[in-house]
Amino acid sequence: MAHLVNYIYIVSAALFILTLKWMNSPVTARRGVFAGEIGMLLAVSGTLMAHEVFNWQWILAAMLIGTAVGVPIAYIMPMTAVPQRTAMSHACGALAAALVGTAEFYREPQHGFVLVALIIETLLGFLTFTGSLMAMGKLQEVLPSRPITYRNQNLVNGILFATALGLGVWLILTPSDTWIFPIFAGLSTLFGILLLLPIGGADMPTVIALLNSYAGLSACAMGFALDNKLLVIAGALDGSSGLILSIIMCKAMNRSFTNVLFGAFGQLQVKAAKAEQKAVRSASPEEAAAILEAASTVIIAPGYGLAVAQAQHKIRELFDALTRRGVDVKFAIHPVAGRMPGHMNVLLAEADIPYDRLVEMDNINGEFAQCDVALVIGANDVTNPAARHDQSSPIYGMPILDVDKAHTVMVIKRSMSPGFAGIDNELYYLDKTLMLFGDAKAFTTEILKELPARVGA
Ligand code: NAP
């Protein structure tokens, strides 16, 4: 039986690795999700087989409750709420790891390496649990999403973490002092809350990726504590992929980890709201339609506003209408457009826009100079030329979509309000830029109304 379980674990581990690989591209992502599901089913079955005696009523009850909660969530959760849903999953996973660690600690005296793994597991598990709940609350706006700061905050957090860590070391050295454990667990839980306080809601996706990696490391430590090799592998995969994702996001925003975690980003928005009024040129849906139909190449740069407006299906109709008229239409995908990695890919894939029309930033930037129209839809920061030259800008150094190099730029957004970084966008004041003020879905619908009339003309 032990051999069979080991084989099952190997297949399961291979499926988890393939899942991560396949999730890399929208073409294979569905297959990736399926592989992950089969891998998890095998992992659970293998673990049950390895333990000949177990209380199946409890396991069945947990599976039924999990399914009853999870399945409806999968259907009712809107795409824009995926970051908070992910935070909720991490909170549940981390709590599970922390509780298993706690149970193991009290179940029988542990020593040496296993105890070290248990302490790491519970420390990371408890702090990730409350940290993820905070992230979820901020994203869902049940908690204030602005950064909450106070004097010497980083010092207080540092002391708190050092104390929790110190108590963990104490427990490793003197495991018989079990009374320390609740204090250790309590401080870890509190640290998760305080760590998230100074982080703005808009930075949460990056923090969630980081918390994902903590939850993974906690599960990996749990694998060592329980001597379960698959848990070690799955936890390590989770931990490293979460870390890599947060590094990619930080790089694409040109921000450091320390800036995301301790920079209280998001307070700047107050300043930006007071930005001076400069003149911009605006255009009507009719004028926009005329410019689009006269173009031979159009590059659409989507951003967060597209997700808010849920305009992806209308954009698909616009893509079809223009393509039918012989216009070459492509989509420029910025790595951090929107509020979660792959946000634009997911939205545009939902509207069945052909994958080969979605071009990553590095590959499309060279094409803007030859492009007739760059149509920016609900994107702001990822198109701001200040990132290239204004050293005082908070987004200085962030790679952007070079939409300003196109012959004409049109921007659909509702107002002159700033985006995530809270700063004015100099793109809007260029002579070649036309502002199309309105909701992304409503304005695109208006453009579409103008286009068929012209086809027949
Ligand atoms: P953005 O800079 O946040 O700008 C979005 C714009 O959409 C806003 O200026 C808003 O202007 C407009 N908008 C909102 N609702 C709209 C609607 N219904 N119709 C039309 N427009 C609407 O977005 P972005 O250019 O996509 O840039 C993403 C930002 O998020 C970057 O700064 C990035 O660093 C950050 N970020 C991204 C991730 C990620 O993983 N993707 C993670 C963390 C942070 P109006 O209010 O005037 O309409």
PDB file of C-alpha atoms in Angstrom, residues 285-286 289 314 317-318 321 441-456:
ATOM      1  CA  PRO A 285     -18.896  58.908 -30.152  1.00  0.00           C
ATOM      2  CA  GLU A 286     -19.658  59.932 -33.735  1.00  0.00           C
ATOM      3  CA  ALA A 289     -16.297  56.194 -34.871  1.00  0.00           C
ATOM      4  CA  LYS A 314     -18.863  45.479 -26.212  1.00  0.00           C
ATOM      5  CA  GLU A 317     -18.245  43.800 -30.842  1.00  0.00           C
ATOM      6  CA  LEU A 318     -16.072  46.817 -31.633  1.00  0.00           C
ATOM      7  CA  ALA A 321     -16.985  45.656 -36.467  1.00  0.00           C
ATOM      8  CA  LYS A 441     -19.284  50.120 -21.881  1.00  0.00           C
ATOM      9  CA  ALA A 442     -21.724  52.959 -22.575  1.00  0.00           C
ATOM     10  CA  PHE A 443     -19.279  54.908 -24.775  1.00  0.00           C
ATOM     11  CA  THR A 444     -18.275  51.824 -26.765  1.00  0.00           C
ATOM     12  CA  THR A 445     -21.971  51.065 -27.299  1.00  0.00           C
ATOM     13  CA  GLU A 446     -22.419  54.593 -28.673  1.00  0.00           C
ATOM     14  CA  ILE A 447     -19.438  54.161 -31.035  1.00  0.00           C
ATOM     15  CA  LEU A 448     -20.903  50.850 -32.205  1.00  0.00           C
ATOM     16  CA  LYS A 449     -24.209  52.540 -32.990  1.00  0.00           C
ATOM     17  CA  GLU A 450     -22.347  54.891 -35.310  1.00  0.00           C
ATOM     18  CA  LEU A 451     -20.301  52.186 -37.049  1.00  0.00           C
ATOM     19  CA  PRO A 452     -22.974  50.028 -38.769  1.00  0.00           C
ATOM     20  CA  ALA A 453     -24.601  53.159 -40.164  1.00  0.00           C
ATOM     21  CA  ARG A 454     -21.312  53.995 -41.788  1.00  0.00           C
ATOM     22  CA  VAL A 455     -20.743  50.471 -43.139  1.00  0.00           C
ATOM     23  CA  GLY A 456     -23.882  50.794 -45.206  1.00  0.00           C
TER      24      GLY A 456
END
